Short mmCIF file of N, CA and C in Angstrom, two decimals:
data_model
loop_
_atom_site.label_atom_id
_atom_site.label_comp_id
_atom_site.label_asym_id
_atom_site.label_seq_id
_atom_site.Cartn_x
_atom_site.Cartn_y
_atom_site.Cartn_z
N MET Y 1 0.12 -24.05 2.70
CA MET Y 1 0.03 -22.68 3.09
C MET Y 1 -1.21 -22.47 3.92
N SER Y 2 -1.10 -21.90 5.06
CA SER Y 2 -2.26 -21.70 5.95
C SER Y 2 -2.90 -20.32 5.53
N LYS Y 3 -4.20 -20.30 5.52
CA LYS Y 3 -5.01 -19.14 5.20
C LYS Y 3 -4.88 -18.10 6.26
N LYS Y 4 -4.58 -16.95 5.85
CA LYS Y 4 -4.44 -15.72 6.74
C LYS Y 4 -5.57 -14.75 6.47
N LYS Y 5 -5.89 -13.97 7.50
CA LYS Y 5 -6.88 -12.85 7.37
C LYS Y 5 -6.11 -11.59 7.40
N ILE Y 6 -6.21 -10.87 6.28
CA ILE Y 6 -5.45 -9.60 6.11
C ILE Y 6 -6.36 -8.41 6.08
N LEU Y 7 -5.99 -7.39 6.70
CA LEU Y 7 -6.71 -6.10 6.70
C LEU Y 7 -6.00 -5.14 5.77
N MET Y 8 -6.72 -4.61 4.76
CA MET Y 8 -6.15 -3.62 3.89
C MET Y 8 -6.76 -2.29 4.09
N LEU Y 9 -5.91 -1.27 4.43
CA LEU Y 9 -6.42 0.09 4.61
C LEU Y 9 -6.29 0.91 3.37
N VAL Y 10 -7.46 1.34 2.85
CA VAL Y 10 -7.45 2.07 1.62
C VAL Y 10 -8.22 3.40 1.83
N GLY Y 11 -8.11 4.24 0.85
CA GLY Y 11 -8.85 5.52 0.83
C GLY Y 11 -9.00 6.05 -0.55
N ASP Y 12 -9.75 7.06 -0.73
CA ASP Y 12 -9.89 7.64 -2.07
C ASP Y 12 -8.48 8.05 -2.61
N TYR Y 13 -8.22 7.72 -3.93
CA TYR Y 13 -7.05 8.06 -4.59
C TYR Y 13 -5.84 7.21 -4.13
N ALA Y 14 -6.19 6.04 -3.57
CA ALA Y 14 -5.08 5.05 -3.34
C ALA Y 14 -4.63 4.69 -4.73
N GLU Y 15 -3.41 4.23 -4.89
CA GLU Y 15 -2.90 3.85 -6.18
C GLU Y 15 -3.58 2.63 -6.62
N ASP Y 16 -4.06 2.67 -7.90
CA ASP Y 16 -4.87 1.60 -8.45
C ASP Y 16 -4.19 0.21 -8.38
N TYR Y 17 -3.05 0.11 -9.00
CA TYR Y 17 -2.31 -1.16 -9.00
C TYR Y 17 -2.01 -1.62 -7.61
N GLU Y 18 -1.65 -0.68 -6.74
CA GLU Y 18 -1.23 -1.05 -5.39
C GLU Y 18 -2.41 -1.44 -4.46
N THR Y 19 -3.62 -1.24 -4.98
CA THR Y 19 -4.82 -1.64 -4.35
C THR Y 19 -5.40 -2.94 -5.00
N MET Y 20 -5.59 -2.86 -6.26
CA MET Y 20 -6.22 -3.99 -6.94
C MET Y 20 -5.36 -5.24 -6.96
N VAL Y 21 -4.05 -5.09 -7.31
CA VAL Y 21 -3.20 -6.26 -7.54
C VAL Y 21 -3.03 -7.06 -6.20
N PRO Y 22 -2.70 -6.36 -5.05
CA PRO Y 22 -2.56 -7.16 -3.90
C PRO Y 22 -3.82 -7.78 -3.40
N PHE Y 23 -4.90 -7.02 -3.56
CA PHE Y 23 -6.22 -7.49 -3.15
C PHE Y 23 -6.53 -8.81 -3.84
N GLN Y 24 -6.32 -8.84 -5.21
CA GLN Y 24 -6.68 -10.08 -5.95
C GLN Y 24 -5.65 -11.21 -5.80
N ALA Y 25 -4.37 -10.78 -5.78
CA ALA Y 25 -3.30 -11.76 -5.71
C ALA Y 25 -3.31 -12.54 -4.43
N LEU Y 26 -3.48 -11.81 -3.32
CA LEU Y 26 -3.50 -12.46 -1.99
C LEU Y 26 -4.72 -13.38 -1.81
N GLN Y 27 -5.86 -13.01 -2.39
CA GLN Y 27 -6.97 -13.91 -2.39
C GLN Y 27 -6.77 -15.13 -3.27
N MET Y 28 -6.07 -14.89 -4.38
CA MET Y 28 -5.79 -15.95 -5.36
C MET Y 28 -5.00 -17.11 -4.67
N ILE Y 29 -4.05 -16.72 -3.77
CA ILE Y 29 -3.29 -17.80 -3.07
C ILE Y 29 -3.89 -18.21 -1.77
N GLY Y 30 -5.22 -17.85 -1.54
CA GLY Y 30 -5.98 -18.45 -0.45
C GLY Y 30 -6.24 -17.60 0.77
N HIS Y 31 -5.70 -16.38 0.77
CA HIS Y 31 -5.96 -15.57 1.98
C HIS Y 31 -7.27 -14.78 1.88
N GLN Y 32 -7.80 -14.35 3.05
CA GLN Y 32 -8.95 -13.46 3.02
C GLN Y 32 -8.44 -12.01 3.22
N VAL Y 33 -8.86 -11.14 2.35
CA VAL Y 33 -8.41 -9.72 2.40
C VAL Y 33 -9.64 -8.88 2.60
N ASP Y 34 -9.71 -8.14 3.75
CA ASP Y 34 -10.78 -7.26 3.96
C ASP Y 34 -10.36 -5.81 3.71
N ALA Y 35 -10.91 -5.16 2.74
CA ALA Y 35 -10.55 -3.82 2.38
C ALA Y 35 -11.50 -2.82 3.10
N VAL Y 36 -10.94 -1.92 3.85
CA VAL Y 36 -11.81 -0.91 4.58
C VAL Y 36 -11.26 0.46 4.38
N CYS Y 37 -12.20 1.44 4.58
CA CYS Y 37 -11.80 2.84 4.58
C CYS Y 37 -12.63 3.59 5.56
N PRO Y 38 -11.98 4.50 6.42
CA PRO Y 38 -12.70 5.21 7.38
C PRO Y 38 -13.84 5.98 6.74
N ASP Y 39 -14.99 6.06 7.49
CA ASP Y 39 -16.14 6.85 7.04
C ASP Y 39 -16.82 6.19 5.79
N LYS Y 40 -16.48 5.01 5.47
CA LYS Y 40 -17.17 4.28 4.38
C LYS Y 40 -17.53 2.84 4.84
N ALA Y 41 -18.59 2.26 4.31
CA ALA Y 41 -19.08 1.00 4.71
C ALA Y 41 -18.87 -0.01 3.61
N LYS Y 42 -19.02 -1.27 3.96
CA LYS Y 42 -18.95 -2.40 3.06
C LYS Y 42 -19.94 -2.11 1.91
N GLY Y 43 -19.48 -2.29 0.68
CA GLY Y 43 -20.33 -1.98 -0.49
C GLY Y 43 -20.11 -0.58 -1.03
N ASP Y 44 -19.54 0.32 -0.22
CA ASP Y 44 -19.16 1.66 -0.77
C ASP Y 44 -17.89 1.45 -1.60
N PHE Y 45 -17.51 2.48 -2.32
CA PHE Y 45 -16.32 2.37 -3.12
C PHE Y 45 -15.42 3.58 -2.85
N ILE Y 46 -14.12 3.34 -3.25
CA ILE Y 46 -13.20 4.42 -3.18
C ILE Y 46 -12.79 4.64 -4.72
N MET Y 47 -12.35 5.83 -5.06
CA MET Y 47 -11.79 6.08 -6.34
C MET Y 47 -10.25 5.84 -6.29
N THR Y 48 -9.72 5.17 -7.29
CA THR Y 48 -8.25 4.93 -7.25
C THR Y 48 -7.65 5.90 -8.34
N ALA Y 49 -6.33 6.05 -8.29
CA ALA Y 49 -5.58 6.80 -9.23
C ALA Y 49 -4.42 5.93 -9.75
N ILE Y 50 -4.12 6.04 -11.03
CA ILE Y 50 -3.01 5.31 -11.59
C ILE Y 50 -1.82 6.25 -11.67
N HIS Y 51 -0.77 5.80 -11.00
CA HIS Y 51 0.48 6.55 -11.03
C HIS Y 51 1.37 5.82 -12.05
N ASP Y 52 1.96 6.62 -12.88
CA ASP Y 52 2.77 6.04 -13.93
C ASP Y 52 4.15 6.75 -13.97
N PHE Y 53 5.15 6.11 -14.52
CA PHE Y 53 6.48 6.66 -14.61
C PHE Y 53 6.76 6.89 -16.07
N ASP Y 54 6.47 8.07 -16.61
CA ASP Y 54 6.53 8.24 -18.03
C ASP Y 54 7.46 9.45 -18.44
N GLY Y 55 8.56 9.59 -17.74
CA GLY Y 55 9.55 10.50 -18.12
C GLY Y 55 9.57 11.89 -17.47
N ALA Y 56 8.52 12.15 -16.67
CA ALA Y 56 8.53 13.43 -15.95
C ALA Y 56 9.41 13.32 -14.67
N GLN Y 57 9.62 14.39 -14.00
CA GLN Y 57 10.40 14.47 -12.81
C GLN Y 57 9.80 13.69 -11.62
N THR Y 58 8.55 13.47 -11.75
CA THR Y 58 7.84 12.62 -10.73
C THR Y 58 6.78 11.79 -11.45
N TYR Y 59 6.06 10.95 -10.79
CA TYR Y 59 5.05 10.13 -11.43
C TYR Y 59 3.90 11.07 -11.90
N SER Y 60 3.19 10.58 -13.00
CA SER Y 60 1.98 11.23 -13.43
C SER Y 60 0.82 10.52 -12.74
N GLU Y 61 -0.29 11.25 -12.77
CA GLU Y 61 -1.51 10.63 -12.19
C GLU Y 61 -2.70 10.65 -13.14
N LYS Y 62 -3.33 9.47 -13.28
CA LYS Y 62 -4.48 9.41 -14.20
C LYS Y 62 -5.68 8.76 -13.33
N PRO Y 63 -6.89 8.99 -13.82
CA PRO Y 63 -8.04 8.34 -13.08
C PRO Y 63 -7.94 6.85 -13.12
N GLY Y 64 -8.33 6.27 -12.01
CA GLY Y 64 -8.27 4.79 -11.90
C GLY Y 64 -9.66 4.23 -11.95
N HIS Y 65 -9.95 3.28 -11.12
CA HIS Y 65 -11.17 2.59 -11.07
C HIS Y 65 -11.95 2.86 -9.71
N ARG Y 66 -13.23 2.44 -9.72
CA ARG Y 66 -13.93 2.37 -8.49
C ARG Y 66 -13.59 1.00 -7.87
N PHE Y 67 -13.19 1.05 -6.69
CA PHE Y 67 -12.76 -0.13 -5.91
C PHE Y 67 -13.81 -0.34 -4.78
N THR Y 68 -14.56 -1.42 -4.80
CA THR Y 68 -15.56 -1.69 -3.80
C THR Y 68 -15.02 -2.28 -2.53
N LEU Y 69 -15.35 -1.61 -1.39
CA LEU Y 69 -14.92 -2.10 -0.11
C LEU Y 69 -15.74 -3.36 0.26
N ASN Y 70 -15.06 -4.36 0.89
CA ASN Y 70 -15.75 -5.55 1.27
C ASN Y 70 -15.90 -5.74 2.75
N ALA Y 71 -15.61 -4.71 3.59
CA ALA Y 71 -15.73 -4.78 5.02
C ALA Y 71 -15.92 -3.34 5.56
N ASP Y 72 -16.38 -3.27 6.77
CA ASP Y 72 -16.65 -1.93 7.45
C ASP Y 72 -15.51 -1.57 8.38
N PHE Y 73 -15.00 -0.38 8.20
CA PHE Y 73 -13.88 0.17 9.04
C PHE Y 73 -14.26 0.18 10.54
N PHE Y 74 -15.49 0.62 10.83
CA PHE Y 74 -15.88 0.80 12.21
C PHE Y 74 -15.92 -0.49 13.01
N SER Y 75 -15.89 -1.60 12.38
CA SER Y 75 -15.99 -2.84 13.13
C SER Y 75 -14.63 -3.59 13.23
N VAL Y 76 -13.57 -3.12 12.53
CA VAL Y 76 -12.35 -3.84 12.53
C VAL Y 76 -11.54 -3.65 13.79
N LYS Y 77 -10.87 -4.74 14.20
CA LYS Y 77 -9.92 -4.77 15.34
C LYS Y 77 -8.72 -5.52 14.98
N GLU Y 78 -7.56 -5.07 15.45
CA GLU Y 78 -6.30 -5.78 15.15
C GLU Y 78 -6.36 -7.27 15.49
N ALA Y 79 -7.02 -7.58 16.65
CA ALA Y 79 -7.12 -8.92 17.16
C ALA Y 79 -7.77 -9.86 16.14
N ASP Y 80 -8.57 -9.38 15.31
CA ASP Y 80 -9.26 -10.26 14.30
C ASP Y 80 -8.49 -10.56 13.08
N TYR Y 81 -7.23 -10.02 12.95
CA TYR Y 81 -6.49 -10.19 11.74
C TYR Y 81 -5.11 -10.68 12.04
N ASP Y 82 -4.53 -11.28 10.98
CA ASP Y 82 -3.16 -11.85 11.02
C ASP Y 82 -2.13 -10.78 10.49
N ALA Y 83 -2.60 -9.87 9.66
CA ALA Y 83 -1.65 -9.05 8.96
C ALA Y 83 -2.38 -7.72 8.53
N LEU Y 84 -1.53 -6.68 8.21
CA LEU Y 84 -1.99 -5.39 7.76
C LEU Y 84 -1.31 -5.12 6.38
N LEU Y 85 -2.04 -4.56 5.42
CA LEU Y 85 -1.54 -4.14 4.10
C LEU Y 85 -1.94 -2.70 3.87
N ILE Y 86 -0.90 -1.90 3.47
CA ILE Y 86 -1.17 -0.47 3.20
C ILE Y 86 -0.73 -0.13 1.82
N PRO Y 87 -1.67 0.09 0.89
CA PRO Y 87 -1.26 0.55 -0.43
C PRO Y 87 -0.85 1.99 -0.41
N GLY Y 88 -0.18 2.40 -1.54
CA GLY Y 88 0.25 3.79 -1.63
C GLY Y 88 -0.75 4.67 -2.32
N GLY Y 89 -0.18 5.64 -3.05
CA GLY Y 89 -1.06 6.64 -3.65
C GLY Y 89 -1.28 7.77 -2.75
N ARG Y 90 -2.32 8.56 -2.97
CA ARG Y 90 -2.51 9.81 -2.17
C ARG Y 90 -3.32 9.53 -0.89
N ALA Y 91 -3.97 8.30 -0.76
CA ALA Y 91 -4.73 8.00 0.41
C ALA Y 91 -3.92 8.03 1.73
N PRO Y 92 -2.74 7.47 1.82
CA PRO Y 92 -2.04 7.56 3.14
C PRO Y 92 -1.86 9.01 3.61
N GLU Y 93 -1.72 9.92 2.70
CA GLU Y 93 -1.51 11.33 3.09
C GLU Y 93 -2.68 11.83 4.02
N TYR Y 94 -3.92 11.46 3.66
CA TYR Y 94 -5.02 11.95 4.53
C TYR Y 94 -5.41 10.92 5.55
N LEU Y 95 -5.20 9.60 5.32
CA LEU Y 95 -5.57 8.60 6.30
C LEU Y 95 -4.74 8.75 7.56
N ARG Y 96 -3.51 9.27 7.42
CA ARG Y 96 -2.66 9.47 8.61
C ARG Y 96 -3.18 10.58 9.55
N LEU Y 97 -4.15 11.31 9.12
CA LEU Y 97 -4.76 12.24 10.01
C LEU Y 97 -5.89 11.71 10.85
N ASN Y 98 -6.27 10.46 10.60
CA ASN Y 98 -7.33 9.81 11.39
C ASN Y 98 -6.76 9.05 12.57
N ALA Y 99 -7.17 9.46 13.79
CA ALA Y 99 -6.62 8.91 15.02
C ALA Y 99 -6.92 7.38 15.10
N GLU Y 100 -8.08 6.98 14.58
CA GLU Y 100 -8.37 5.52 14.65
C GLU Y 100 -7.51 4.70 13.75
N VAL Y 101 -7.14 5.21 12.59
CA VAL Y 101 -6.23 4.58 11.64
C VAL Y 101 -4.86 4.47 12.31
N ILE Y 102 -4.40 5.49 12.95
CA ILE Y 102 -3.11 5.48 13.59
C ILE Y 102 -3.04 4.46 14.71
N LYS Y 103 -4.13 4.42 15.59
CA LYS Y 103 -4.17 3.38 16.61
C LYS Y 103 -4.18 1.93 16.06
N LEU Y 104 -4.87 1.77 14.90
CA LEU Y 104 -4.90 0.44 14.32
C LEU Y 104 -3.49 0.05 13.85
N VAL Y 105 -2.80 0.91 13.17
CA VAL Y 105 -1.45 0.66 12.71
C VAL Y 105 -0.48 0.34 13.89
N GLN Y 106 -0.65 1.16 14.95
CA GLN Y 106 0.16 0.90 16.20
C GLN Y 106 -0.15 -0.40 16.79
N ALA Y 107 -1.35 -0.84 16.80
CA ALA Y 107 -1.76 -2.13 17.37
C ALA Y 107 -1.19 -3.34 16.59
N PHE Y 108 -1.18 -3.23 15.26
CA PHE Y 108 -0.60 -4.27 14.43
C PHE Y 108 0.95 -4.34 14.75
N ASP Y 109 1.58 -3.18 14.83
CA ASP Y 109 2.98 -3.18 15.13
C ASP Y 109 3.30 -3.73 16.51
N ALA Y 110 2.53 -3.28 17.44
CA ALA Y 110 2.79 -3.75 18.86
C ALA Y 110 2.59 -5.30 18.96
N ALA Y 111 1.67 -5.84 18.14
CA ALA Y 111 1.46 -7.35 18.17
C ALA Y 111 2.49 -8.02 17.27
N ARG Y 112 3.38 -7.30 16.62
CA ARG Y 112 4.43 -7.80 15.78
C ARG Y 112 3.90 -8.65 14.58
N LYS Y 113 2.64 -8.26 14.16
CA LYS Y 113 2.08 -8.98 13.04
C LYS Y 113 2.65 -8.45 11.73
N PRO Y 114 2.64 -9.22 10.70
CA PRO Y 114 3.19 -8.76 9.41
C PRO Y 114 2.44 -7.50 8.92
N ILE Y 115 3.31 -6.54 8.45
CA ILE Y 115 2.76 -5.34 7.86
C ILE Y 115 3.40 -5.16 6.50
N ALA Y 116 2.66 -4.97 5.50
CA ALA Y 116 3.15 -4.64 4.15
C ALA Y 116 2.72 -3.32 3.73
N ALA Y 117 3.65 -2.46 3.34
CA ALA Y 117 3.40 -1.10 2.90
C ALA Y 117 4.16 -0.80 1.63
N VAL Y 118 3.56 -0.12 0.67
CA VAL Y 118 4.22 0.22 -0.54
C VAL Y 118 4.01 1.66 -0.91
N CYS Y 119 5.01 2.17 -1.62
CA CYS Y 119 4.96 3.55 -2.20
C CYS Y 119 4.80 4.61 -1.07
N HIS Y 120 3.61 5.29 -1.01
CA HIS Y 120 3.36 6.28 0.00
C HIS Y 120 2.74 5.63 1.30
N GLY Y 121 2.57 4.32 1.28
CA GLY Y 121 2.06 3.66 2.46
C GLY Y 121 2.85 3.91 3.74
N PRO Y 122 4.17 3.95 3.66
CA PRO Y 122 5.00 4.19 4.86
C PRO Y 122 4.73 5.61 5.51
N GLN Y 123 3.97 6.47 4.79
CA GLN Y 123 3.53 7.67 5.47
C GLN Y 123 2.70 7.34 6.71
N LEU Y 124 1.92 6.32 6.63
CA LEU Y 124 1.10 5.91 7.72
C LEU Y 124 2.01 5.33 8.89
N LEU Y 125 2.99 4.57 8.43
CA LEU Y 125 3.92 3.98 9.47
C LEU Y 125 4.65 5.07 10.17
N ALA Y 126 5.13 6.07 9.47
CA ALA Y 126 5.84 7.24 10.01
C ALA Y 126 4.94 8.01 11.00
N ALA Y 127 3.72 8.26 10.60
CA ALA Y 127 2.74 9.03 11.41
C ALA Y 127 2.37 8.24 12.71
N ALA Y 128 2.38 6.91 12.56
CA ALA Y 128 2.07 6.10 13.75
C ALA Y 128 3.24 5.88 14.66
N GLY Y 129 4.45 6.38 14.28
CA GLY Y 129 5.60 6.29 15.09
C GLY Y 129 6.22 4.87 15.21
N VAL Y 130 6.01 4.10 14.23
CA VAL Y 130 6.46 2.69 14.34
C VAL Y 130 7.71 2.38 13.58
N LEU Y 131 8.35 3.44 13.00
CA LEU Y 131 9.57 3.18 12.15
C LEU Y 131 10.93 3.44 13.01
N LYS Y 132 10.80 3.95 14.15
CA LYS Y 132 12.08 4.28 14.86
C LYS Y 132 13.01 3.08 14.95
N GLY Y 133 14.23 3.26 14.44
CA GLY Y 133 15.25 2.22 14.46
C GLY Y 133 15.05 1.15 13.39
N ARG Y 134 14.00 1.28 12.58
CA ARG Y 134 13.69 0.23 11.57
C ARG Y 134 14.10 0.72 10.21
N THR Y 135 14.31 -0.21 9.29
CA THR Y 135 14.64 0.11 7.91
C THR Y 135 13.41 -0.21 6.97
N CYS Y 136 13.00 0.73 6.23
CA CYS Y 136 11.98 0.44 5.24
C CYS Y 136 12.19 1.31 3.97
N SER Y 137 11.57 0.74 2.94
CA SER Y 137 11.59 1.43 1.62
C SER Y 137 10.31 2.19 1.50
N ALA Y 138 10.22 3.04 0.49
CA ALA Y 138 9.01 3.83 0.23
C ALA Y 138 9.27 4.58 -1.08
N TYR Y 139 8.24 5.22 -1.57
CA TYR Y 139 8.53 6.02 -2.78
C TYR Y 139 9.55 7.05 -2.36
N PRO Y 140 10.55 7.35 -3.18
CA PRO Y 140 11.65 8.25 -2.79
C PRO Y 140 11.24 9.56 -2.21
N ALA Y 141 10.13 10.09 -2.56
CA ALA Y 141 9.63 11.40 -2.02
C ALA Y 141 9.23 11.27 -0.56
N CYS Y 142 9.04 10.02 -0.13
CA CYS Y 142 8.71 9.83 1.33
C CYS Y 142 9.91 9.52 2.20
N ALA Y 143 11.09 9.48 1.61
CA ALA Y 143 12.35 9.22 2.36
C ALA Y 143 12.53 10.20 3.46
N PRO Y 144 12.29 11.50 3.36
CA PRO Y 144 12.45 12.38 4.47
C PRO Y 144 11.56 12.10 5.62
N GLU Y 145 10.23 11.65 5.39
CA GLU Y 145 9.42 11.23 6.53
C GLU Y 145 9.89 9.98 7.20
N VAL Y 146 10.40 9.05 6.42
CA VAL Y 146 10.99 7.88 7.07
C VAL Y 146 12.06 8.26 8.05
N ARG Y 147 12.91 9.09 7.52
CA ARG Y 147 14.13 9.49 8.32
C ARG Y 147 13.67 10.39 9.52
N LEU Y 148 12.76 11.30 9.27
CA LEU Y 148 12.34 12.22 10.40
C LEU Y 148 11.56 11.39 11.49
N SER Y 149 10.98 10.27 11.16
CA SER Y 149 10.29 9.47 12.17
C SER Y 149 11.32 8.52 12.89
N GLY Y 150 12.57 8.66 12.62
CA GLY Y 150 13.57 7.77 13.25
C GLY Y 150 13.89 6.54 12.52
N GLY Y 151 13.39 6.39 11.39
CA GLY Y 151 13.66 5.14 10.57
C GLY Y 151 14.82 5.27 9.65
N HIS Y 152 15.23 4.24 9.03
CA HIS Y 152 16.29 4.17 8.05
C HIS Y 152 15.69 3.93 6.74
N TYR Y 153 15.91 4.78 5.77
CA TYR Y 153 15.34 4.62 4.40
C TYR Y 153 16.16 3.63 3.57
N ALA Y 154 15.52 2.57 3.04
CA ALA Y 154 16.20 1.64 2.19
C ALA Y 154 16.07 2.12 0.73
N ASP Y 155 17.17 2.66 0.22
CA ASP Y 155 17.14 3.19 -1.12
C ASP Y 155 17.42 2.08 -2.11
N ILE Y 156 16.36 1.39 -2.52
CA ILE Y 156 16.51 0.24 -3.39
C ILE Y 156 15.84 0.46 -4.77
N GLY Y 157 15.99 -0.40 -5.70
CA GLY Y 157 15.45 -0.28 -7.04
C GLY Y 157 13.93 -0.27 -6.89
N ILE Y 158 13.32 0.40 -7.84
CA ILE Y 158 11.85 0.56 -7.87
C ILE Y 158 11.13 -0.86 -7.98
N ASP Y 159 11.84 -1.86 -8.45
CA ASP Y 159 11.26 -3.16 -8.59
C ASP Y 159 11.72 -4.11 -7.48
N GLN Y 160 12.22 -3.57 -6.40
CA GLN Y 160 12.75 -4.34 -5.30
C GLN Y 160 11.90 -4.20 -4.05
N ALA Y 161 12.07 -5.09 -3.05
CA ALA Y 161 11.35 -4.95 -1.83
C ALA Y 161 12.32 -5.21 -0.61
N HIS Y 162 11.99 -4.70 0.52
CA HIS Y 162 12.88 -4.84 1.70
C HIS Y 162 12.06 -5.45 2.84
N VAL Y 163 12.74 -6.33 3.61
CA VAL Y 163 12.04 -6.94 4.79
C VAL Y 163 12.91 -6.56 6.01
N ASP Y 164 12.20 -6.04 7.05
CA ASP Y 164 12.81 -5.79 8.37
C ASP Y 164 11.90 -6.43 9.39
N GLY Y 165 12.19 -7.70 9.77
CA GLY Y 165 11.34 -8.35 10.71
C GLY Y 165 9.91 -8.64 10.11
N ASN Y 166 8.92 -8.01 10.78
CA ASN Y 166 7.55 -8.16 10.32
C ASN Y 166 7.15 -7.17 9.25
N LEU Y 167 8.10 -6.24 8.90
CA LEU Y 167 7.79 -5.21 8.02
C LEU Y 167 8.26 -5.39 6.63
N VAL Y 168 7.36 -5.38 5.57
CA VAL Y 168 7.68 -5.61 4.18
C VAL Y 168 7.33 -4.40 3.43
N THR Y 169 8.32 -3.76 2.84
CA THR Y 169 8.07 -2.48 2.10
C THR Y 169 8.68 -2.46 0.70
N ALA Y 170 8.17 -1.57 -0.17
CA ALA Y 170 8.70 -1.40 -1.44
C ALA Y 170 8.46 0.01 -1.99
N PRO Y 171 9.15 0.42 -2.95
CA PRO Y 171 9.06 1.83 -3.42
C PRO Y 171 7.86 2.08 -4.28
N ALA Y 172 7.30 1.13 -5.06
CA ALA Y 172 6.17 1.39 -5.92
C ALA Y 172 5.72 0.07 -6.57
N TRP Y 173 4.65 0.09 -7.35
CA TRP Y 173 4.00 -1.06 -7.97
C TRP Y 173 4.92 -1.90 -8.86
N PRO Y 174 6.00 -1.34 -9.46
CA PRO Y 174 6.85 -2.30 -10.21
C PRO Y 174 7.48 -3.39 -9.34
N ALA Y 175 7.46 -3.15 -8.03
CA ALA Y 175 8.00 -4.19 -7.12
C ALA Y 175 7.05 -5.21 -6.75
N HIS Y 176 5.84 -5.20 -7.21
CA HIS Y 176 4.84 -6.18 -6.84
C HIS Y 176 5.36 -7.64 -6.75
N PRO Y 177 6.00 -8.18 -7.81
CA PRO Y 177 6.49 -9.57 -7.75
C PRO Y 177 7.31 -9.83 -6.44
N GLN Y 178 8.29 -8.94 -6.17
CA GLN Y 178 9.12 -9.16 -4.95
C GLN Y 178 8.42 -8.86 -3.66
N TRP Y 179 7.65 -7.69 -3.71
CA TRP Y 179 6.97 -7.27 -2.45
C TRP Y 179 5.92 -8.29 -2.02
N LEU Y 180 5.14 -8.74 -2.92
CA LEU Y 180 4.08 -9.75 -2.60
C LEU Y 180 4.66 -11.11 -2.28
N ALA Y 181 5.68 -11.50 -2.94
CA ALA Y 181 6.32 -12.75 -2.61
C ALA Y 181 6.93 -12.75 -1.22
N LYS Y 182 7.66 -11.59 -0.91
CA LYS Y 182 8.22 -11.53 0.43
C LYS Y 182 7.14 -11.36 1.55
N PHE Y 183 6.09 -10.71 1.24
CA PHE Y 183 4.98 -10.58 2.23
C PHE Y 183 4.41 -11.99 2.42
N ALA Y 184 4.19 -12.76 1.41
CA ALA Y 184 3.67 -14.11 1.55
C ALA Y 184 4.61 -14.95 2.37
N GLU Y 185 5.88 -14.78 2.22
CA GLU Y 185 6.86 -15.57 3.05
C GLU Y 185 6.69 -15.10 4.54
N VAL Y 186 6.67 -13.78 4.80
CA VAL Y 186 6.50 -13.36 6.13
C VAL Y 186 5.19 -13.81 6.81
N LEU Y 187 4.17 -13.81 5.99
CA LEU Y 187 2.82 -14.28 6.41
C LEU Y 187 2.93 -15.78 6.96
N GLN Y 188 3.60 -16.57 6.21
CA GLN Y 188 3.74 -18.02 6.53
C GLN Y 188 4.59 -18.26 7.84
N GLN Y 189 5.47 -17.27 8.14
CA GLN Y 189 6.31 -17.38 9.31
C GLN Y 189 5.51 -17.00 10.53
N TYR Y 190 4.45 -16.22 10.35
CA TYR Y 190 3.65 -15.75 11.49
C TYR Y 190 2.68 -16.91 11.87
N ARG Y 191 2.69 -17.22 13.15
CA ARG Y 191 1.87 -18.28 13.76
C ARG Y 191 1.19 -19.10 12.77
#
């Protein structure tokens, strides 16, 4: 397996498991993962939130952990990375309002580099206009955004993942085994 350099876009109240697990698992198998957040520097932290499925009509939210950033957002460029990873949670909701984040997502898509997004992460893909004619999964509450952006929503099990070319998506953290395995496969197919 060749080592890849992956950019992970995070923000305050990103989902804890969808941030921590991919960050650690991808490093465990030999990749470099740079976690960045707009307006924060290397060494700063974001607060995460734990979303759980405990019988309510939607997920519950509990305080997560402090997740320390290991790179600076202001210095990242798509050309320096092999892939992009977007965790879910509440962070994508506000990150999609940042013009530099949108440009970065568009640059990764234009370069046809692997992009992994989970849960609410596809909100960034929809806002960047990169889903037109493509199929992706997301947390079910994001299905209208996928469709309104011209994409096709993959209504799959919460523990499943979907691949459409360079795009690997899943509905939520129970899909980590499939989502991360499929992302690892797509990474190896990329140059």
